[in-house]
Structure formats: structure tokens, C-alpha cells
């Protein structure tokens, strides 16, 4: 198993490049299944989740080729003859559940494993299923699988209001509705940039969609969609992570650049809170220049759906607030139990408490190095950030979580001056003293 070994105290200098978006790449790969031909996707990050989704597509009959060095992925979906997404793959990655909408949209039927549990609490898919039913699908559960069928090989269309607003349910319903016999309406739809970029690609493929980026999306079903070549958007969460890294480990008063991102996708709330820390930020086309203040000002946040503060950046923000002069509150209104990183950060000296959906953080904290355990994607990167400013050398274990969403993170950080490298370790080895005293 891999771990990252981070020795703190080196300032982050120069710049960091942002790669393609994971959370846009996955629905784009699902959309490719809707077209009887070969779809080409560029700026696709070489991430574990992309490899998993490629295998999910292959099980359904698609051929997938991925040139990692060119970040170009091709999906040949001419022959989709096995409308199923197996548990062995879906259990690795919830977004595999997008196969429900993609297979119903393409084949009029689907057998897709339910995603199962998640590190930070219940993440049901009831809105996906209720929405499919509202659009005319029959839904049954069979041995942990959702079995969806349609009257004559296509959804009818219909109207569905989701509460709460869900990124995944919006994507799944769009995948089904674009080839429905009639029209569909999604109310309280997700407005996240990933959803909009995905929807715009469906329109490029020939779909008829209005209202992307608003709470009400209208779709008029069409008979077939065409394959396209499309460029994936930059990863807004990686971009936000790098901006937080600059505030945390950059040199006060020294500009740091985050390159190749698309800053409007950060959302107004995140930008406001970054400014509230006392940072100076210049937003230009695909470059953000951020200059850390002498002291980080305490800035409490509450996550929300886009354009609110992204829940995928709250763990990173918590580490930054540990460096602030004072007490801050981090409230996650999307997931009420996404604080698995806090006990690990407390091993590094964090002074914090968690109550319900809120973590209270007392700064400033001088982190001390320790061995810490990753529990999920964004929690793991927050541990790397803490290690970058800790006194001593921190081992961040189980970084397979991090590899799901950050491409070549240690190489990128090394190029920006951070002392970090990857090592293998044996998760199940016993301490030496045990071996010595085992007869
Ligand atoms: C997407 O997950 C992202 N994943 C998540 O990022 C992100 O945290 C989340 O949106 C919120 O922004 C991908 O894009 C692959 P939701 P998703 O459905 O679609 C509840 C990362 O780190 N809900 O918008 O699963 C749900 O429990 C990942 O990259 C229902 O109640 O999120 C949650 O409280 C982690 N019933 C809320 O809605 C449903 O049927 C929002 O979830 C569906 C969702």
C-alpha cells in the first residue's frame, strides 16, 4: 500500500497547475454511451475513478481507450449489449450509478448495483429512483441491484422535483430524459458547473435541454444522439485546494499562481471567504494569483450547493483555519458527518471539537508531525496540507483515497518546493517488538 511522506516547513513557491475535472469527466464518460459511435474526451485526468468508470463502460459493451499522457479518452459505444453495472465496480465508486440513466437512455433498461455505504454517512439514491419512476421507468430491487425497465424501450418523460438538490440525481435524470419519448422537467435541479458542462455536451450531441445552471431544467426527448469530441473542464476542487495550500504554506506577501483553472467555477462564496482571510487575489483568465497575508484572519464557513461554499473544500478550509488567529466554525449543510479528518488532525495537535454538522476550530495551531490515516478523498488531502506546515515528517497512510481525485499530487507539490514523496508500506505488519516476542 502507498503512503505520502511529507516533511513540513518548506514554503510553497511559484505555481501549481490544475488538471481536468474528475466530477465532470465521469458524467461525460456516461454521456458517451448514449451515442452510437465514438466519443472523444480530452483533458481527462489519469485518476483511479476514471479507470474504474472506464471498466464500468467496458462491462456494458463499450470499447474504451485512454492515452494518459495526452489525457485523451475515447469511448466506442456502437455495441452496448450488456446493460449492467456490477457490484464489484460500483462498490469502488458511487458515480458508477450514472450507468442507470445512461443504460436506460441508450437501451431502455438497466441492471445497476446499488452503491452501498460511504465513509461519511448515508448517501441514499432515492431521488435517482423516484425521478426515474416519474419519467416512466419501472424500478425493482433484486439482490442489491436496481432493475429498471421501460414500456417500449424508452422513458415517457414527466416532471420531478428533488429535495434536496442532488448533483448525481440531476445527472442520472438528464441521461435518461434526453432520449425519452416526450418532455421532462427537473425541478430544484443541481446548478454545479460539472452538471452544466455535462449538459452542454449532451446538447452538442443533439439533445434538447433548456435551463442548465438554473433550478428548473426542461428536456425534450430526441430519437438519437451523435458522438462528439469535447474538452473536459478544469477541476474546480483541485483549484480551490491549491489556493488553500498557497494561503497555508505560501510565503506571506509573496504571490503564488494557480494555473489552468476556470475561476468562475469556484463560486462566489468561496471567493468571498478567501478574500475575508486577508489574502490578495487576482483572478485572470486561467491564472489566479494569490498572495497570503501576514496572518490568516479567522473565517467561518457553511457549505451549500453551488454557487455556495463547496462541501468538497471544507476539510481543506479547516486546516487553513487552524492557522488563523481565533476560533472558527465549519458547518457542512450537505453532509452532516463529513469530519472524519478531524480526529486525525487532532493527532497532529489540532484543537477542535465536532458537534452535529459543525466543527469548531481554535487557532493558531502549530501542527506537529504524526502518522495519520486517510479516510476519504478530501479528508486525505487535508492531511497532506497539515503535513506541509507541520514540524517534522508526517506519514499519510492509505493514499489510494487521494489518488481517486488528485493526479500526480506529490510531483506537482515537489515542483512548488514541498518536501514530499511516495513510499510503499505494509499495512498489516506487526511492530518489531511483537515479532521479537512471538515464539
Ligand atoms: C457529488 O456527489 C460529488 N461527486 C461529490 O464530490 C460532492 O460532494 C457532492 O456532489 C456535493 O457537491 C461527484 O460529482 C462524482 P449529491 P453526489 O447527490 O452526486 C442527498 C468528491 O469529493 N441525496 O448532490 O453523490 C445526499 O445524501 C465527491 O469529489 C439524497 O438524499 O452528491 C447529500 O446529502 C465526494 N438522495 C445531498 O443530497 C439522493 O438520491 C447532496 O448529494 C441523492 C442525494
mmCIF file of C-alpha atoms in Angstrom, residues 46-416:
data_model
loop_
_atom_site.group_PDB
_atom_site.id
_atom_site.type_symbol
_atom_site.label_atom_id
_atom_site.label_comp_id
_atom_site.label_asym_id
_atom_site.label_seq_id
_atom_site.Cartn_x
_atom_site.Cartn_y
_atom_site.Cartn_z
ATOM 1 C CA UNK A 46 -5.430 9.996 -15.057
ATOM 2 C CA UNK A 47 -7.251 9.118 -11.832
ATOM 3 C CA UNK A 48 -8.378 5.849 -10.221
ATOM 4 C CA UNK A 49 -12.023 6.907 -10.582
ATOM 5 C CA UNK A 50 -11.587 7.411 -14.340
ATOM 6 C CA UNK A 51 -10.078 3.915 -14.681
ATOM 7 C CA UNK A 52 -12.960 2.453 -12.663
ATOM 8 C CA UNK A 53 -15.571 4.160 -14.832
ATOM 9 C CA UNK A 54 -13.796 3.004 -17.995
ATOM 10 C CA UNK A 55 -14.171 -0.571 -16.740
ATOM 11 C CA UNK A 56 -17.842 0.013 -15.935
ATOM 12 C CA UNK A 57 -18.349 1.145 -19.550
ATOM 13 C CA UNK A 58 -16.415 -1.885 -20.850
ATOM 14 C CA UNK A 59 -18.734 -4.271 -18.956
ATOM 15 C CA UNK A 60 -21.712 -2.774 -20.835
ATOM 16 C CA UNK A 61 -20.043 -3.499 -24.180
ATOM 17 C CA UNK A 62 -18.235 -0.217 -24.940
ATOM 18 C CA UNK A 63 -14.594 -0.123 -26.001
ATOM 19 C CA UNK A 64 -12.570 2.466 -24.104
ATOM 20 C CA UNK A 65 -9.038 3.640 -24.874
ATOM 21 C CA UNK A 66 -7.213 6.111 -22.644
ATOM 22 C CA UNK A 67 -3.974 7.857 -23.598
ATOM 23 C CA UNK A 68 -2.951 9.079 -20.120
ATOM 24 C CA UNK A 69 -0.023 11.176 -21.337
ATOM 25 C CA UNK A 70 -2.303 13.048 -23.771
ATOM 26 C CA UNK A 71 -5.226 12.974 -21.282
ATOM 27 C CA UNK A 72 -7.398 11.790 -24.163
ATOM 28 C CA UNK A 73 -10.092 9.161 -23.722
ATOM 29 C CA UNK A 74 -12.179 7.565 -26.451
ATOM 30 C CA UNK A 75 -15.412 5.665 -25.917
ATOM 31 C CA UNK A 76 -16.654 3.486 -28.793
ATOM 32 C CA UNK A 77 -20.280 2.819 -27.852
ATOM 33 C CA UNK A 78 -21.516 1.228 -31.074
ATOM 34 C CA UNK A 79 -22.248 -2.112 -29.384
ATOM 35 C CA UNK A 80 -23.920 -1.833 -25.932
ATOM 36 C CA UNK A 81 -25.143 -5.396 -25.460
ATOM 37 C CA UNK A 82 -24.887 -5.915 -21.692
ATOM 38 C CA UNK A 83 -26.872 -3.206 -19.844
ATOM 39 C CA UNK A 84 -25.420 -3.957 -16.417
ATOM 40 C CA UNK A 85 -23.099 -2.298 -13.871
ATOM 41 C CA UNK A 86 -21.734 -4.899 -11.439
ATOM 42 C CA UNK A 87 -21.354 -4.541 -7.664
ATOM 43 C CA UNK A 88 -17.596 -5.232 -7.887
ATOM 44 C CA UNK A 89 -17.126 -1.924 -9.734
ATOM 45 C CA UNK A 90 -19.974 0.166 -8.307
ATOM 46 C CA UNK A 91 -18.776 -0.558 -4.740
ATOM 47 C CA UNK A 92 -15.474 1.176 -5.644
ATOM 48 C CA UNK A 93 -17.092 4.371 -6.857
ATOM 49 C CA UNK A 94 -20.635 5.766 -6.318
ATOM 50 C CA UNK A 95 -20.590 7.690 -9.602
ATOM 51 C CA UNK A 96 -20.832 4.306 -11.380
ATOM 52 C CA UNK A 97 -24.524 4.706 -10.556
ATOM 53 C CA UNK A 98 -24.683 7.112 -13.531
ATOM 54 C CA UNK A 99 -24.957 3.905 -15.546
ATOM 55 C CA UNK A 100 -28.634 3.765 -14.520
ATOM 56 C CA UNK A 101 -29.511 6.858 -16.560
ATOM 57 C CA UNK A 102 -27.017 6.065 -19.345
ATOM 58 C CA UNK A 103 -28.262 2.477 -19.900
ATOM 59 C CA UNK A 104 -31.949 3.436 -19.637
ATOM 60 C CA UNK A 105 -31.265 6.324 -22.046
ATOM 61 C CA UNK A 106 -29.462 4.032 -24.519
ATOM 62 C CA UNK A 107 -31.080 0.596 -24.074
ATOM 63 C CA UNK A 108 -34.366 1.339 -22.298
ATOM 64 C CA UNK A 109 -33.324 -0.983 -19.486
ATOM 65 C CA UNK A 110 -30.607 -1.356 -16.862
ATOM 66 C CA UNK A 111 -29.391 -3.607 -14.046
ATOM 67 C CA UNK A 112 -27.162 -1.497 -11.799
ATOM 68 C CA UNK A 113 -25.795 -2.319 -8.388
ATOM 69 C CA UNK A 114 -26.834 -0.020 -5.544
ATOM 70 C CA UNK A 115 -23.759 1.953 -4.428
ATOM 71 C CA UNK A 116 -23.823 0.839 -0.753
ATOM 72 C CA UNK A 117 -22.311 2.748 2.176
ATOM 73 C CA UNK A 118 -19.856 5.691 2.257
ATOM 74 C CA UNK A 119 -17.140 6.787 4.734
ATOM 75 C CA UNK A 120 -19.116 9.738 5.910
ATOM 76 C CA UNK A 121 -22.663 8.645 6.485
ATOM 77 C CA UNK A 122 -25.733 7.772 4.460
ATOM 78 C CA UNK A 123 -25.735 8.806 0.809
ATOM 79 C CA UNK A 124 -29.076 7.452 -0.460
ATOM 80 C CA UNK A 125 -30.085 7.293 -4.150
ATOM 81 C CA UNK A 126 -33.838 7.591 -3.542
ATOM 82 C CA UNK A 127 -34.069 10.759 -5.678
ATOM 83 C CA UNK A 128 -32.464 8.964 -8.632
ATOM 84 C CA UNK A 129 -35.014 6.138 -8.385
ATOM 85 C CA UNK A 130 -38.071 8.319 -7.704
ATOM 86 C CA UNK A 131 -37.096 10.564 -10.607
ATOM 87 C CA UNK A 132 -36.735 7.592 -12.956
ATOM 88 C CA UNK A 133 -40.180 6.374 -11.904
ATOM 89 C CA UNK A 134 -41.639 9.858 -12.506
ATOM 90 C CA UNK A 135 -40.208 9.711 -16.038
ATOM 91 C CA UNK A 136 -41.877 6.347 -16.713
ATOM 92 C CA UNK A 137 -39.430 3.640 -15.657
ATOM 93 C CA UNK A 138 -40.419 0.574 -13.636
ATOM 94 C CA UNK A 139 -37.911 0.110 -10.842
ATOM 95 C CA UNK A 140 -37.364 -3.091 -8.872
ATOM 96 C CA UNK A 141 -34.705 -4.117 -6.399
ATOM 97 C CA UNK A 142 -33.155 -7.537 -6.877
ATOM 98 C CA UNK A 143 -30.284 -8.821 -4.677
ATOM 99 C CA UNK A 144 -28.798 -5.361 -4.214
ATOM 100 C CA UNK A 145 -29.366 -4.379 -7.821
ATOM 101 C CA UNK A 146 -31.711 -1.768 -9.256
ATOM 102 C CA UNK A 147 -33.537 -3.307 -12.223
ATOM 103 C CA UNK A 148 -35.042 -0.616 -14.456
ATOM 104 C CA UNK A 149 -37.274 -1.206 -17.463
ATOM 105 C CA UNK A 150 -39.379 0.995 -19.734
ATOM 106 C CA UNK A 151 -42.672 0.358 -21.532
ATOM 107 C CA UNK A 152 -41.270 0.277 -25.079
ATOM 108 C CA UNK A 153 -37.573 0.776 -24.775
ATOM 109 C CA UNK A 154 -37.717 4.487 -23.877
ATOM 110 C CA UNK A 155 -38.766 6.634 -20.928
ATOM 111 C CA UNK A 156 -42.024 8.519 -21.440
ATOM 112 C CA UNK A 157 -40.851 11.771 -19.786
ATOM 113 C CA UNK A 158 -42.514 13.572 -16.884
ATOM 114 C CA UNK A 159 -41.895 16.038 -14.084
ATOM 115 C CA UNK A 160 -39.887 15.561 -10.896
ATOM 116 C CA UNK A 161 -38.943 17.871 -8.037
ATOM 117 C CA UNK A 162 -35.933 16.756 -5.983
ATOM 118 C CA UNK A 163 -35.432 17.691 -2.342
ATOM 119 C CA UNK A 164 -32.617 18.222 -1.544
ATOM 120 C CA UNK A 165 -30.999 19.304 -4.815
ATOM 121 C CA UNK A 166 -28.700 16.491 -5.951
ATOM 122 C CA UNK A 167 -25.799 16.576 -8.436
ATOM 123 C CA UNK A 168 -25.944 12.842 -9.092
ATOM 124 C CA UNK A 169 -29.731 12.635 -9.448
ATOM 125 C CA UNK A 170 -29.759 15.597 -11.868
ATOM 126 C CA UNK A 171 -27.102 13.871 -13.997
ATOM 127 C CA UNK A 172 -28.897 10.492 -13.965
ATOM 128 C CA UNK A 173 -32.272 12.020 -14.872
ATOM 129 C CA UNK A 174 -30.756 14.038 -17.707
ATOM 130 C CA UNK A 175 -29.072 10.891 -19.083
ATOM 131 C CA UNK A 176 -32.475 9.179 -19.239
ATOM 132 C CA UNK A 177 -34.635 12.136 -20.275
ATOM 133 C CA UNK A 178 -32.633 13.200 -23.362
ATOM 134 C CA UNK A 179 -33.865 10.141 -25.322
ATOM 135 C CA UNK A 180 -37.332 9.922 -23.726
ATOM 136 C CA UNK A 181 -40.397 9.800 -25.943
ATOM 137 C CA UNK A 182 -41.777 13.054 -24.503
ATOM 138 C CA UNK A 183 -40.681 16.074 -22.474
ATOM 139 C CA UNK A 184 -39.293 16.134 -18.940
ATOM 140 C CA UNK A 185 -38.914 18.748 -16.249
ATOM 141 C CA UNK A 186 -36.447 18.606 -13.360
ATOM 142 C CA UNK A 187 -37.185 20.996 -10.509
ATOM 143 C CA UNK A 188 -34.701 22.043 -7.797
ATOM 144 C CA UNK A 189 -32.027 20.716 -10.139
ATOM 145 C CA UNK A 190 -28.313 20.974 -9.337
ATOM 146 C CA UNK A 191 -26.533 24.060 -10.742
ATOM 147 C CA UNK A 192 -22.984 22.830 -10.196
ATOM 148 C CA UNK A 193 -20.539 23.692 -13.058
ATOM 149 C CA UNK A 194 -19.918 19.949 -13.558
ATOM 150 C CA UNK A 195 -23.646 19.459 -14.286
ATOM 151 C CA UNK A 196 -23.757 22.445 -16.658
ATOM 152 C CA UNK A 197 -20.654 21.326 -18.603
ATOM 153 C CA UNK A 198 -22.100 17.809 -18.868
ATOM 154 C CA UNK A 199 -25.491 19.185 -20.016
ATOM 155 C CA UNK A 200 -23.845 21.417 -22.609
ATOM 156 C CA UNK A 201 -22.085 18.329 -24.014
ATOM 157 C CA UNK A 202 -25.435 16.485 -24.263
ATOM 158 C CA UNK A 203 -26.740 19.489 -26.251
ATOM 159 C CA UNK A 204 -23.680 19.277 -28.520
ATOM 160 C CA UNK A 205 -24.623 15.599 -29.051
ATOM 161 C CA UNK A 206 -28.074 16.732 -30.218
ATOM 162 C CA UNK A 207 -30.097 16.789 -27.003
ATOM 163 C CA UNK A 208 -32.761 19.461 -26.452
ATOM 164 C CA UNK A 209 -32.266 20.975 -22.999
ATOM 165 C CA UNK A 210 -33.204 24.349 -21.521
ATOM 166 C CA UNK A 211 -32.406 25.821 -18.132
ATOM 167 C CA UNK A 212 -28.945 24.381 -17.423
ATOM 168 C CA UNK A 213 -27.432 26.244 -14.500
ATOM 169 C CA UNK A 214 -30.892 27.136 -13.142
ATOM 170 C CA UNK A 215 -33.080 25.248 -10.655
ATOM 171 C CA UNK A 216 -35.521 24.196 -13.410
ATOM 172 C CA UNK A 217 -34.314 22.135 -16.370
ATOM 173 C CA UNK A 218 -36.623 21.287 -19.290
ATOM 174 C CA UNK A 219 -35.772 18.444 -21.685
ATOM 175 C CA UNK A 220 -37.454 17.420 -24.935
ATOM 176 C CA UNK A 221 -36.525 13.838 -25.786
ATOM 177 C CA UNK A 222 -34.930 13.028 -29.179
ATOM 178 C CA UNK A 223 -34.598 9.707 -31.035
ATOM 179 C CA UNK A 224 -30.814 9.524 -31.043
ATOM 180 C CA UNK A 225 -27.663 11.403 -30.028
ATOM 181 C CA UNK A 226 -24.450 11.823 -32.020
ATOM 182 C CA UNK A 227 -20.885 11.181 -30.847
ATOM 183 C CA UNK A 228 -18.757 14.316 -30.333
ATOM 184 C CA UNK A 229 -15.242 15.464 -29.433
ATOM 185 C CA UNK A 230 -15.261 17.610 -26.330
ATOM 186 C CA UNK A 231 -12.743 19.144 -23.911
ATOM 187 C CA UNK A 232 -13.325 18.497 -20.186
ATOM 188 C CA UNK A 233 -13.409 21.488 -17.821
ATOM 189 C CA UNK A 234 -10.609 22.187 -15.309
ATOM 190 C CA UNK A 235 -11.079 20.736 -11.802
ATOM 191 C CA UNK A 236 -12.579 23.459 -9.608
ATOM 192 C CA UNK A 237 -11.998 21.477 -6.389
ATOM 193 C CA UNK A 238 -8.324 20.876 -7.213
ATOM 194 C CA UNK A 239 -8.097 24.609 -7.956
ATOM 195 C CA UNK A 240 -9.663 25.518 -4.611
ATOM 196 C CA UNK A 241 -7.379 23.032 -2.848
ATOM 197 C CA UNK A 242 -4.294 24.670 -4.381
ATOM 198 C CA UNK A 243 -5.499 28.169 -3.398
ATOM 199 C CA UNK A 244 -5.907 26.977 0.205
ATOM 200 C CA UNK A 245 -2.415 25.388 0.008
ATOM 201 C CA UNK A 246 -0.996 28.752 -1.081
ATOM 202 C CA UNK A 247 -2.625 30.566 1.865
ATOM 203 C CA UNK A 248 -1.429 27.889 4.291
ATOM 204 C CA UNK A 249 2.135 27.173 3.082
ATOM 205 C CA UNK A 250 2.918 30.126 0.818
ATOM 206 C CA UNK A 251 5.186 32.945 1.980
ATOM 207 C CA UNK A 252 3.286 35.944 3.383
ATOM 208 C CA UNK A 253 3.319 38.782 0.860
ATOM 209 C CA UNK A 254 4.719 36.609 -1.960
ATOM 210 C CA UNK A 255 2.365 35.995 -4.929
ATOM 211 C CA UNK A 256 1.636 32.371 -5.824
ATOM 212 C CA UNK A 257 -0.054 31.311 -9.083
ATOM 213 C CA UNK A 258 -2.654 28.601 -9.651
ATOM 214 C CA UNK A 259 -2.717 27.909 -13.386
ATOM 215 C CA UNK A 260 -5.062 26.364 -15.996
ATOM 216 C CA UNK A 261 -8.185 26.644 -13.840
ATOM 217 C CA UNK A 262 -11.501 28.340 -14.591
ATOM 218 C CA UNK A 263 -12.111 30.603 -11.602
ATOM 219 C CA UNK A 264 -15.854 31.321 -12.171
ATOM 220 C CA UNK A 265 -16.416 27.636 -11.299
ATOM 221 C CA UNK A 266 -15.152 28.296 -7.765
ATOM 222 C CA UNK A 267 -18.419 30.059 -6.940
ATOM 223 C CA UNK A 268 -18.966 33.443 -5.281
ATOM 224 C CA UNK A 269 -18.990 32.157 -1.695
ATOM 225 C CA UNK A 270 -15.543 30.544 -1.836
ATOM 226 C CA UNK A 271 -14.039 33.640 -3.426
ATOM 227 C CA UNK A 272 -15.569 35.893 -0.755
ATOM 228 C CA UNK A 273 -14.242 33.752 2.087
ATOM 229 C CA UNK A 274 -10.761 33.643 0.549
ATOM 230 C CA UNK A 275 -10.759 37.447 0.496
ATOM 231 C CA UNK A 276 -12.035 37.517 4.103
ATOM 232 C CA UNK A 277 -8.860 35.735 5.252
ATOM 233 C CA UNK A 278 -6.909 38.878 4.282
ATOM 234 C CA UNK A 279 -5.470 37.347 1.097
ATOM 235 C CA UNK A 280 -4.930 39.425 -2.029
ATOM 236 C CA UNK A 281 -6.257 37.588 -5.091
ATOM 237 C CA UNK A 282 -6.081 38.487 -8.781
ATOM 238 C CA UNK A 283 -8.417 36.457 -10.999
ATOM 239 C CA UNK A 284 -7.342 36.401 -14.658
ATOM 240 C CA UNK A 285 -8.493 34.083 -17.483
ATOM 241 C CA UNK A 286 -6.852 30.805 -16.500
ATOM 242 C CA UNK A 287 -4.492 32.093 -13.818
ATOM 243 C CA UNK A 288 -5.255 33.037 -10.219
ATOM 244 C CA UNK A 289 -2.517 34.928 -8.385
ATOM 245 C CA UNK A 290 -2.937 34.680 -4.627
ATOM 246 C CA UNK A 291 -0.795 36.475 -2.042
ATOM 247 C CA UNK A 292 -1.048 35.223 1.546
ATOM 248 C CA UNK A 293 -1.465 37.839 4.318
ATOM 249 C CA UNK A 294 0.952 38.022 7.273
ATOM 250 C CA UNK A 295 -1.719 36.452 9.478
ATOM 251 C CA UNK A 296 -4.745 34.433 8.298
ATOM 252 C CA UNK A 297 -7.981 36.042 9.568
ATOM 253 C CA UNK A 298 -10.451 33.550 11.137
ATOM 254 C CA UNK A 299 -13.258 32.959 8.592
ATOM 255 C CA UNK A 300 -16.123 30.631 9.435
ATOM 256 C CA UNK A 301 -17.979 28.940 6.602
ATOM 257 C CA UNK A 302 -21.148 26.955 5.927
ATOM 258 C CA UNK A 303 -21.177 24.746 2.858
ATOM 259 C CA UNK A 304 -24.027 24.922 0.335
ATOM 260 C CA UNK A 305 -24.903 23.832 -3.182
ATOM 261 C CA UNK A 306 -23.317 25.881 -5.991
ATOM 262 C CA UNK A 307 -22.611 28.819 -6.005
ATOM 263 C CA UNK A 308 -22.288 28.266 -2.244
ATOM 264 C CA UNK A 309 -19.103 27.088 -0.489
ATOM 265 C CA UNK A 310 -18.290 23.592 -1.852
ATOM 266 C CA UNK A 311 -18.511 20.759 0.678
ATOM 267 C CA UNK A 312 -15.502 19.231 -1.156
ATOM 268 C CA UNK A 313 -13.337 22.126 0.130
ATOM 269 C CA UNK A 314 -14.431 22.231 3.799
ATOM 270 C CA UNK A 315 -11.783 19.770 5.070
ATOM 271 C CA UNK A 316 -9.024 21.791 3.415
ATOM 272 C CA UNK A 317 -10.523 25.033 4.828
ATOM 273 C CA UNK A 318 -10.476 23.512 8.317
ATOM 274 C CA UNK A 319 -6.699 23.034 8.118
ATOM 275 C CA UNK A 320 -6.277 26.650 6.991
ATOM 276 C CA UNK A 321 -8.430 27.887 9.868
ATOM 277 C CA UNK A 322 -6.198 26.011 12.315
ATOM 278 C CA UNK A 323 -3.580 28.583 11.262
ATOM 279 C CA UNK A 324 -5.885 31.548 11.874
ATOM 280 C CA UNK A 325 -5.774 33.780 14.948
ATOM 281 C CA UNK A 326 -9.013 32.787 16.662
ATOM 282 C CA UNK A 327 -11.996 30.453 16.654
ATOM 283 C CA UNK A 328 -13.916 29.445 13.532
ATOM 284 C CA UNK A 329 -16.903 27.248 12.786
ATOM 285 C CA UNK A 330 -17.096 24.937 9.789
ATOM 286 C CA UNK A 331 -20.693 23.833 9.115
ATOM 287 C CA UNK A 332 -21.422 21.254 6.407
ATOM 288 C CA UNK A 333 -25.071 21.583 5.333
ATOM 289 C CA UNK A 334 -24.698 18.954 2.560
ATOM 290 C CA UNK A 335 -23.316 16.021 4.609
ATOM 291 C CA UNK A 336 -23.772 16.063 8.358
ATOM 292 C CA UNK A 337 -20.906 13.721 9.169
ATOM 293 C CA UNK A 338 -18.029 14.711 6.889
ATOM 294 C CA UNK A 339 -15.460 15.294 9.641
ATOM 295 C CA UNK A 340 -13.509 12.039 9.693
ATOM 296 C CA UNK A 341 -10.290 14.048 9.159
ATOM 297 C CA UNK A 342 -10.657 15.938 12.459
ATOM 298 C CA UNK A 343 -9.533 13.087 14.790
ATOM 299 C CA UNK A 344 -6.517 12.526 12.502
ATOM 300 C CA UNK A 345 -5.640 16.250 12.615
ATOM 301 C CA UNK A 346 -6.032 16.153 16.415
ATOM 302 C CA UNK A 347 -3.197 13.595 16.369
ATOM 303 C CA UNK A 348 -1.147 16.446 14.844
ATOM 304 C CA UNK A 349 -2.208 18.844 17.582
ATOM 305 C CA UNK A 350 -5.413 20.388 16.196
ATOM 306 C CA UNK A 351 -7.581 21.993 18.920
ATOM 307 C CA UNK A 352 -11.115 21.320 17.676
ATOM 308 C CA UNK A 353 -14.456 19.745 18.535
ATOM 309 C CA UNK A 354 -17.275 18.391 16.377
ATOM 310 C CA UNK A 355 -20.964 18.643 17.245
ATOM 311 C CA UNK A 356 -23.506 17.524 14.682
ATOM 312 C CA UNK A 357 -22.796 19.178 11.363
ATOM 313 C CA UNK A 358 -20.334 21.701 12.772
ATOM 314 C CA UNK A 359 -16.654 21.602 13.642
ATOM 315 C CA UNK A 360 -15.289 24.346 15.912
ATOM 316 C CA UNK A 361 -11.597 25.076 15.358
ATOM 317 C CA UNK A 362 -9.359 27.012 17.703
ATOM 318 C CA UNK A 363 -6.278 28.602 16.117
ATOM 319 C CA UNK A 364 -3.494 29.295 15.789
ATOM 320 C CA UNK A 365 -2.192 25.704 15.954
ATOM 321 C CA UNK A 366 1.436 24.662 15.328
ATOM 322 C CA UNK A 367 0.961 21.242 13.811
ATOM 323 C CA UNK A 368 3.359 18.503 14.949
ATOM 324 C CA UNK A 369 4.151 15.631 12.602
ATOM 325 C CA UNK A 370 2.466 12.236 13.148
ATOM 326 C CA UNK A 371 1.358 9.145 11.246
ATOM 327 C CA UNK A 372 -2.210 9.754 10.075
ATOM 328 C CA UNK A 373 -4.823 7.728 8.196
ATOM 329 C CA UNK A 374 -6.765 8.816 5.109
ATOM 330 C CA UNK A 375 -10.492 8.013 5.250
ATOM 331 C CA UNK A 376 -11.745 9.582 2.021
ATOM 332 C CA UNK A 377 -10.611 11.722 -0.898
ATOM 333 C CA UNK A 378 -10.899 15.267 0.501
ATOM 334 C CA UNK A 379 -10.006 14.230 4.058
ATOM 335 C CA UNK A 380 -6.727 12.757 2.757
ATOM 336 C CA UNK A 381 -5.631 15.936 1.005
ATOM 337 C CA UNK A 382 -6.341 17.928 4.176
ATOM 338 C CA UNK A 383 -3.838 15.664 5.989
ATOM 339 C CA UNK A 384 -1.218 16.350 3.308
ATOM 340 C CA UNK A 385 -1.823 20.099 3.729
ATOM 341 C CA UNK A 386 -1.323 19.819 7.506
ATOM 342 C CA UNK A 387 1.857 17.816 6.930
ATOM 343 C CA UNK A 388 3.214 20.603 4.698
ATOM 344 C CA UNK A 389 3.209 23.043 7.643
ATOM 345 C CA UNK A 390 3.877 20.610 10.490
ATOM 346 C CA UNK A 391 7.103 20.414 12.469
ATOM 347 C CA UNK A 392 8.780 17.158 11.363
ATOM 348 C CA UNK A 393 7.851 14.387 8.939
ATOM 349 C CA UNK A 394 4.242 13.171 8.578
ATOM 350 C CA UNK A 395 3.209 9.817 7.066
ATOM 351 C CA UNK A 396 -0.198 9.979 5.377
ATOM 352 C CA UNK A 397 -1.399 6.378 5.034
ATOM 353 C CA UNK A 398 -3.866 4.821 2.560
ATOM 354 C CA UNK A 399 -3.375 7.457 -0.140
ATOM 355 C CA UNK A 400 -5.370 5.325 -2.559
ATOM 356 C CA UNK A 401 -8.165 7.612 -1.415
ATOM 357 C CA UNK A 402 -6.237 10.652 -2.649
ATOM 358 C CA UNK A 403 -5.352 9.002 -5.973
ATOM 359 C CA UNK A 404 -9.057 8.913 -6.748
ATOM 360 C CA UNK A 405 -9.163 12.654 -7.226
ATOM 361 C CA UNK A 406 -5.691 14.237 -7.443
ATOM 362 C CA UNK A 407 -3.392 13.399 -10.352
ATOM 363 C CA UNK A 408 0.377 13.364 -9.557
ATOM 364 C CA UNK A 409 -0.144 15.467 -6.436
ATOM 365 C CA UNK A 410 3.307 14.810 -4.949
ATOM 366 C CA UNK A 411 5.086 15.637 -8.237
ATOM 367 C CA UNK A 412 3.146 18.898 -8.536
ATOM 368 C CA UNK A 413 3.928 19.849 -4.910
ATOM 369 C CA UNK A 414 7.626 18.888 -5.286
ATOM 370 C CA UNK A 415 7.851 21.280 -8.245
ATOM 371 C CA UNK A 416 6.444 24.001 -5.999
#
